mmCIF file of C-alpha atoms in Angstrom:
data_model
loop_
_atom_site.group_PDB
_atom_site.id
_atom_site.type_symbol
_atom_site.label_atom_id
_atom_site.label_comp_id
_atom_site.label_asym_id
_atom_site.label_seq_id
_atom_site.Cartn_x
_atom_site.Cartn_y
_atom_site.Cartn_z
ATOM 1 C CA UNK L 1 24.233 14.839 -12.373
ATOM 2 C CA UNK L 2 24.599 17.890 -10.174
ATOM 3 C CA UNK L 3 22.629 21.080 -10.771
ATOM 4 C CA UNK L 4 24.425 24.132 -12.040
ATOM 5 C CA UNK L 5 25.737 26.252 -9.161
ATOM 6 C CA UNK L 6 23.734 29.394 -8.469
ATOM 7 C CA UNK L 7 23.091 31.776 -5.630
ATOM 8 C CA UNK L 8 20.100 29.560 -4.743
ATOM 9 C CA UNK L 9 22.147 26.363 -4.473
ATOM 10 C CA UNK L 10 23.567 25.455 -1.050
ATOM 11 C CA UNK L 11 26.443 23.107 -1.821
ATOM 12 C CA UNK L 12 27.141 22.106 1.764
ATOM 13 C CA UNK L 13 23.511 21.062 2.243
ATOM 14 C CA UNK L 14 23.667 18.982 -0.950
ATOM 15 C CA UNK L 15 26.841 17.293 0.256
ATOM 16 C CA UNK L 16 25.254 16.479 3.598
ATOM 17 C CA UNK L 17 22.359 14.784 1.821
ATOM 18 C CA UNK L 18 24.871 12.913 -0.360
ATOM 19 C CA UNK L 19 26.415 11.474 2.790
ATOM 20 C CA UNK L 20 23.020 10.223 3.959
ATOM 21 C CA UNK L 21 22.246 8.710 0.543
ATOM 22 C CA UNK L 22 25.610 6.927 0.515
ATOM 23 C CA UNK L 23 24.234 4.442 3.037
ATOM 24 C CA UNK L 24 22.041 1.728 1.536
ATOM 25 C CA UNK L 25 21.202 -1.958 1.871
ATOM 26 C CA UNK L 26 24.605 -2.948 0.500
ATOM 27 C CA UNK L 27 26.444 -0.384 2.614
ATOM 28 C CA UNK L 28 24.590 -0.131 5.947
ATOM 29 C CA UNK L 29 27.805 0.570 7.897
ATOM 30 C CA UNK L 30 30.841 2.354 6.517
ATOM 31 C CA UNK L 31 34.158 3.770 7.577
ATOM 32 C CA UNK L 32 35.088 7.402 7.020
ATOM 33 C CA UNK L 33 37.175 6.423 3.997
ATOM 34 C CA UNK L 34 34.308 4.488 2.454
ATOM 35 C CA UNK L 35 31.921 7.414 2.891
ATOM 36 C CA UNK L 36 34.449 9.752 1.299
ATOM 37 C CA UNK L 37 34.915 7.387 -1.628
ATOM 38 C CA UNK L 38 31.170 6.872 -2.251
ATOM 39 C CA UNK L 39 30.377 10.599 -2.065
ATOM 40 C CA UNK L 40 33.461 11.956 -3.807
ATOM 41 C CA UNK L 41 34.282 14.100 -0.778
ATOM 42 C CA UNK L 42 37.661 14.531 0.808
ATOM 43 C CA UNK L 43 38.205 12.665 4.065
ATOM 44 C CA UNK L 44 38.218 15.982 5.940
ATOM 45 C CA UNK L 45 34.880 17.042 4.434
ATOM 46 C CA UNK L 46 33.342 13.614 4.972
ATOM 47 C CA UNK L 47 34.481 13.727 8.606
ATOM 48 C CA UNK L 48 32.808 17.129 9.154
ATOM 49 C CA UNK L 49 29.521 15.999 7.631
ATOM 50 C CA UNK L 50 29.508 12.688 9.492
ATOM 51 C CA UNK L 51 30.166 14.310 12.845
ATOM 52 C CA UNK L 52 27.495 16.923 12.154
ATOM 53 C CA UNK L 53 25.006 14.140 11.379
ATOM 54 C CA UNK L 54 26.099 12.295 14.514
ATOM 55 C CA UNK L 55 25.441 15.469 16.502
ATOM 56 C CA UNK L 56 21.977 15.716 14.962
ATOM 57 C CA UNK L 57 21.430 12.004 15.747
ATOM 58 C CA UNK L 58 20.841 11.021 12.113
ATOM 59 C CA UNK L 59 24.041 8.929 12.180
ATOM 60 C CA UNK L 60 25.672 6.886 14.903
ATOM 61 C CA UNK L 61 29.272 5.703 15.082
ATOM 62 C CA UNK L 62 31.673 3.776 17.248
ATOM 63 C CA UNK L 63 34.721 5.776 16.209
ATOM 64 C CA UNK L 64 35.431 3.649 13.144
ATOM 65 C CA UNK L 65 32.131 2.565 11.584
ATOM 66 C CA UNK L 66 29.138 4.800 10.947
ATOM 67 C CA UNK L 67 25.511 3.936 10.253
ATOM 68 C CA UNK L 68 22.182 5.721 9.870
ATOM 69 C CA UNK L 69 19.762 5.881 12.778
ATOM 70 C CA UNK L 70 15.958 5.524 12.604
ATOM 71 C CA UNK L 71 15.746 9.284 12.958
ATOM 72 C CA UNK L 72 16.400 9.645 9.202
ATOM 73 C CA UNK L 73 12.795 8.487 8.730
ATOM 74 C CA UNK L 74 11.776 11.973 9.862
ATOM 75 C CA UNK L 75 13.184 13.334 6.620
ATOM 76 C CA UNK L 76 10.545 11.477 4.633
ATOM 77 C CA UNK L 77 7.712 11.806 7.131
ATOM 78 C CA UNK L 78 6.664 15.291 6.007
ATOM 79 C CA UNK L 79 6.256 14.046 2.452
ATOM 80 C CA UNK L 80 4.361 10.933 3.481
ATOM 81 C CA UNK L 81 2.117 12.809 5.904
ATOM 82 C CA UNK L 82 0.952 15.086 3.093
ATOM 83 C CA UNK L 83 -0.171 12.165 0.930
ATOM 84 C CA UNK L 84 -3.817 11.206 0.678
ATOM 85 C CA UNK L 85 -4.766 7.546 0.750
ATOM 86 C CA UNK L 86 -5.192 7.300 -3.050
ATOM 87 C CA UNK L 87 -1.806 8.930 -3.644
ATOM 88 C CA UNK L 88 -0.123 6.585 -1.206
ATOM 89 C CA UNK L 89 -1.816 3.452 -2.550
ATOM 90 C CA UNK L 90 -1.430 4.161 -6.276
ATOM 91 C CA UNK L 91 2.265 3.237 -6.756
ATOM 92 C CA UNK L 92 1.739 -0.019 -4.860
ATOM 93 C CA UNK L 93 -1.222 -0.891 -7.081
ATOM 94 C CA UNK L 94 0.842 -0.085 -10.162
ATOM 95 C CA UNK L 95 3.638 -2.394 -9.011
ATOM 96 C CA UNK L 96 1.175 -5.189 -8.225
ATOM 97 C CA UNK L 97 -0.564 -4.776 -11.585
ATOM 98 C CA UNK L 98 2.771 -4.895 -13.387
ATOM 99 C CA UNK L 99 3.776 -8.036 -11.469
ATOM 100 C CA UNK L 100 0.563 -9.955 -12.142
ATOM 101 C CA UNK L 101 -0.570 -8.423 -15.414
ATOM 102 C CA UNK L 102 -4.046 -7.817 -13.975
ATOM 103 C CA UNK L 103 -6.166 -4.844 -12.922
ATOM 104 C CA UNK L 104 -5.774 -3.654 -9.329
ATOM 105 C CA UNK L 105 -7.940 -1.348 -7.262
ATOM 106 C CA UNK L 106 -8.499 0.206 -3.850
ATOM 107 C CA UNK L 107 -11.801 1.176 -2.288
ATOM 108 C CA UNK L 108 -13.402 2.369 0.933
ATOM 109 C CA UNK L 109 -16.762 1.493 2.459
ATOM 110 C CA UNK L 110 -19.672 3.940 2.279
ATOM 111 C CA UNK L 111 -22.756 2.449 3.869
ATOM 112 C CA UNK L 112 -23.562 -0.728 1.968
ATOM 113 C CA UNK L 113 -21.419 0.248 -1.029
ATOM 114 C CA UNK L 114 -17.748 0.380 -1.880
ATOM 115 C CA UNK L 115 -16.318 3.478 -3.545
ATOM 116 C CA UNK L 116 -13.238 3.198 -5.730
ATOM 117 C CA UNK L 117 -10.438 5.574 -4.678
ATOM 118 C CA UNK L 118 -7.562 4.221 -6.810
ATOM 119 C CA UNK L 119 -7.295 1.901 -9.790
ATOM 120 C CA UNK L 120 -4.828 0.499 -12.323
ATOM 121 C CA UNK L 121 -6.699 -1.120 -15.241
ATOM 122 C CA UNK L 122 -4.997 -3.458 -17.665
ATOM 123 C CA UNK L 123 -7.924 -4.339 -19.895
ATOM 124 C CA UNK L 124 -11.653 -3.953 -19.676
ATOM 125 C CA UNK L 125 -13.204 -7.106 -18.283
ATOM 126 C CA UNK L 126 -16.519 -5.649 -17.056
ATOM 127 C CA UNK L 127 -19.434 -4.213 -18.973
ATOM 128 C CA UNK L 128 -19.431 -1.233 -16.613
ATOM 129 C CA UNK L 129 -16.368 0.996 -16.806
ATOM 130 C CA UNK L 130 -14.698 1.569 -13.451
ATOM 131 C CA UNK L 131 -13.298 4.988 -12.560
ATOM 132 C CA UNK L 132 -12.439 6.789 -9.336
ATOM 133 C CA UNK L 133 -15.721 7.272 -7.515
ATOM 134 C CA UNK L 134 -17.445 4.217 -9.039
ATOM 135 C CA UNK L 135 -19.756 2.524 -6.550
ATOM 136 C CA UNK L 136 -20.636 -1.154 -6.296
ATOM 137 C CA UNK L 137 -22.691 -3.066 -3.703
ATOM 138 C CA UNK L 138 -20.325 -4.312 -1.038
ATOM 139 C CA UNK L 139 -21.990 -7.711 -0.619
ATOM 140 C CA UNK L 140 -21.152 -8.773 -4.203
ATOM 141 C CA UNK L 141 -17.507 -7.670 -4.319
ATOM 142 C CA UNK L 142 -14.295 -8.987 -2.812
ATOM 143 C CA UNK L 143 -13.261 -5.578 -1.469
ATOM 144 C CA UNK L 144 -16.734 -5.063 -0.058
ATOM 145 C CA UNK L 145 -16.624 -8.335 1.833
ATOM 146 C CA UNK L 146 -13.233 -7.463 3.297
ATOM 147 C CA UNK L 147 -14.591 -4.118 4.468
ATOM 148 C CA UNK L 148 -17.863 -5.540 5.784
ATOM 149 C CA UNK L 149 -16.036 -8.321 7.637
ATOM 150 C CA UNK L 150 -13.922 -5.700 9.396
ATOM 151 C CA UNK L 151 -16.953 -3.949 10.883
ATOM 152 C CA UNK L 152 -17.614 -4.573 14.580
ATOM 153 C CA UNK L 153 -20.638 -6.778 15.158
ATOM 154 C CA UNK L 154 -22.702 -3.880 16.521
ATOM 155 C CA UNK L 155 -22.360 -2.186 13.122
ATOM 156 C CA UNK L 156 -22.417 -5.267 10.903
ATOM 157 C CA UNK L 157 -25.583 -6.870 12.259
ATOM 158 C CA UNK L 158 -27.901 -3.861 11.695
ATOM 159 C CA UNK L 159 -26.432 -3.442 8.219
ATOM 160 C CA UNK L 160 -27.113 -7.076 7.327
ATOM 161 C CA UNK L 161 -30.674 -6.857 8.667
ATOM 162 C CA UNK L 162 -31.426 -3.775 6.567
ATOM 163 C CA UNK L 163 -29.502 -4.895 3.505
ATOM 164 C CA UNK L 164 -31.550 -5.201 0.317
ATOM 165 C CA UNK L 165 -29.034 -7.366 -1.491
ATOM 166 C CA UNK L 166 -29.692 -7.741 -5.199
ATOM 167 C CA UNK L 167 -28.838 -10.660 -7.435
ATOM 168 C CA UNK L 168 -26.364 -9.413 -10.044
ATOM 169 C CA UNK L 169 -25.701 -12.910 -11.362
ATOM 170 C CA UNK L 170 -27.007 -16.354 -10.492
ATOM 171 C CA UNK L 171 -23.950 -16.705 -8.230
ATOM 172 C CA UNK L 172 -24.583 -13.632 -6.053
ATOM 173 C CA UNK L 173 -24.987 -14.459 -2.364
ATOM 174 C CA UNK L 174 -27.901 -12.405 -1.000
ATOM 175 C CA UNK L 175 -29.212 -14.445 1.942
ATOM 176 C CA UNK L 176 -28.228 -12.588 5.166
ATOM 177 C CA UNK L 177 -27.362 -15.802 6.988
ATOM 178 C CA UNK L 178 -25.172 -17.110 4.174
ATOM 179 C CA UNK L 179 -23.543 -13.704 3.753
ATOM 180 C CA UNK L 180 -22.857 -13.496 7.494
ATOM 181 C CA UNK L 181 -21.149 -16.886 7.387
ATOM 182 C CA UNK L 182 -18.978 -15.776 4.458
ATOM 183 C CA UNK L 183 -18.014 -12.570 6.250
ATOM 184 C CA UNK L 184 -17.001 -14.497 9.372
ATOM 185 C CA UNK L 185 -14.786 -16.672 7.172
ATOM 186 C CA UNK L 186 -13.244 -13.575 5.598
ATOM 187 C CA UNK L 187 -12.677 -12.054 9.029
ATOM 188 C CA UNK L 188 -10.837 -15.206 10.131
ATOM 189 C CA UNK L 189 -8.683 -15.747 7.028
ATOM 190 C CA UNK L 190 -7.952 -12.083 6.312
ATOM 191 C CA UNK L 191 -8.942 -11.976 2.632
ATOM 192 C CA UNK L 192 -11.915 -12.480 0.351
ATOM 193 C CA UNK L 193 -12.419 -14.152 -3.023
ATOM 194 C CA UNK L 194 -15.513 -13.495 -5.127
ATOM 195 C CA UNK L 195 -16.271 -15.645 -8.152
ATOM 196 C CA UNK L 196 -18.512 -13.946 -10.746
ATOM 197 C CA UNK L 197 -21.026 -12.581 -8.229
ATOM 198 C CA UNK L 198 -20.991 -9.016 -9.537
ATOM 199 C CA UNK L 199 -20.636 -9.898 -13.207
ATOM 200 C CA UNK L 200 -20.283 -13.198 -15.036
ATOM 201 C CA UNK L 201 -16.730 -13.671 -16.268
ATOM 202 C CA UNK L 202 -15.050 -11.603 -13.533
ATOM 203 C CA UNK L 203 -13.220 -12.953 -10.495
ATOM 204 C CA UNK L 204 -11.424 -10.948 -7.829
ATOM 205 C CA UNK L 205 -9.520 -11.368 -4.607
ATOM 206 C CA UNK L 206 -9.095 -8.661 -1.956
ATOM 207 C CA UNK L 207 -7.193 -7.903 1.240
ATOM 208 C CA UNK L 208 -7.583 -5.226 3.932
ATOM 209 C CA UNK L 209 -5.541 -2.070 4.421
ATOM 210 C CA UNK L 210 -4.990 -0.978 8.033
ATOM 211 C CA UNK L 211 -4.555 2.409 9.680
ATOM 212 C CA UNK L 212 -1.882 2.985 12.321
ATOM 213 C CA UNK L 213 -4.267 1.876 15.077
ATOM 214 C CA UNK L 214 -5.063 -1.386 13.308
ATOM 215 C CA UNK L 215 -8.484 -0.397 11.959
ATOM 216 C CA UNK L 216 -9.337 -1.571 8.455
ATOM 217 C CA UNK L 217 -9.802 1.630 6.461
ATOM 218 C CA UNK L 218 -9.674 0.362 2.874
ATOM 219 C CA UNK L 219 -9.314 -2.713 0.741
ATOM 220 C CA UNK L 220 -7.169 -3.550 -2.275
ATOM 221 C CA UNK L 221 -7.879 -6.178 -4.882
ATOM 222 C CA UNK L 222 -6.751 -7.934 -8.018
ATOM 223 C CA UNK L 223 -9.389 -8.764 -10.624
ATOM 224 C CA UNK L 224 -9.209 -10.846 -13.759
ATOM 225 C CA UNK L 225 -11.239 -12.652 -16.356
ATOM 226 C CA UNK L 226 -12.582 -16.046 -15.320
ATOM 227 C CA UNK L 227 -11.291 -17.503 -18.568
ATOM 228 C CA UNK L 228 -7.679 -16.757 -17.635
ATOM 229 C CA UNK L 229 -7.762 -16.422 -13.835
ATOM 230 C CA UNK L 230 -8.673 -19.759 -12.318
ATOM 231 C CA UNK L 231 -9.666 -19.976 -8.664
ATOM 232 C CA UNK L 232 -6.473 -21.937 -8.002
ATOM 233 C CA UNK L 233 -4.382 -19.235 -9.650
ATOM 234 C CA UNK L 234 -6.070 -16.536 -7.578
ATOM 235 C CA UNK L 235 -5.217 -18.392 -4.388
ATOM 236 C CA UNK L 236 -1.712 -19.626 -5.211
ATOM 237 C CA UNK L 237 -0.321 -16.802 -7.380
ATOM 238 C CA UNK L 238 -2.362 -13.657 -6.801
ATOM 239 C CA UNK L 239 -3.045 -13.937 -3.063
ATOM 240 C CA UNK L 240 0.590 -13.963 -1.831
ATOM 241 C CA UNK L 241 1.436 -10.941 -3.998
ATOM 242 C CA UNK L 242 -1.738 -9.153 -2.883
ATOM 243 C CA UNK L 243 -1.072 -9.760 0.821
ATOM 244 C CA UNK L 244 2.502 -8.560 0.387
ATOM 245 C CA UNK L 245 1.265 -5.378 -1.277
ATOM 246 C CA UNK L 246 -1.313 -4.776 1.459
ATOM 247 C CA UNK L 247 1.419 -5.172 4.094
ATOM 248 C CA UNK L 248 3.590 -2.639 2.248
ATOM 249 C CA UNK L 249 0.702 -0.178 2.181
ATOM 250 C CA UNK L 250 0.114 -0.761 5.896
ATOM 251 C CA UNK L 251 3.785 0.010 6.544
ATOM 252 C CA UNK L 252 3.592 3.203 4.496
ATOM 253 C CA UNK L 253 0.474 4.264 6.377
ATOM 254 C CA UNK L 254 2.255 3.817 9.691
ATOM 255 C CA UNK L 255 4.676 6.550 8.585
ATOM 256 C CA UNK L 256 2.083 8.843 7.079
ATOM 257 C CA UNK L 257 -0.921 10.949 7.929
ATOM 258 C CA UNK L 258 -3.084 9.491 5.177
ATOM 259 C CA UNK L 259 -6.629 8.653 6.262
ATOM 260 C CA UNK L 260 -9.425 6.574 4.867
ATOM 261 C CA UNK L 261 -11.242 9.456 3.280
ATOM 262 C CA UNK L 262 -10.212 10.212 -0.285
ATOM 263 C CA UNK L 263 -9.432 13.851 0.162
#
């Protein structure tokens, strides 16, 4: 559907964008005739727009076939660079939640706590309601362990020595030596699974989110009820989907200006 023409509507600009949008995964390279057919333009008009885009280096061609160049990514960069981390993460969490039918979240580290910056709940499985800004002790959460494991040793060791870890359930790991060993395992495998250490009946699995320079700036997780989310299911079903989502967020961050802070 095209908007109604007005003195504010630049038809030639709209047609140029239509030429760019004509290229997709099924049509990565097209002839002039194919571009004209997919856009509804005449061959003459399609030729003018294609050669203009070639001149601007958004399209390349060998005289017969045309294709987009990586420079078209600039067109979306301004939008992505204006996104905050929660805004960028949210649609990925929504897709992951829809795929698995479980709650998904993202958090950042603040001292010895995690702070929730994005969340997609499916049903309430904890006694404490979780909202944006909710804080939990990092040592007892999957996202917290991912974030703690990512700290350099010169930051992690003082934190562990000063940590006053509380028992939230009879499963909570509080011993600094045992916690250090778990964090080293998380650092090596690249994800963390916590089984009812924050609250009985709740299991979660988390993965790191990386900035452009490779630093871990956030974590994302999937959480579910222990009665329906077995440890095997978390590892075999949830983990691959979670790691895929984290990689997609990493890719989006590489093209954006989003930072760890929840602005």
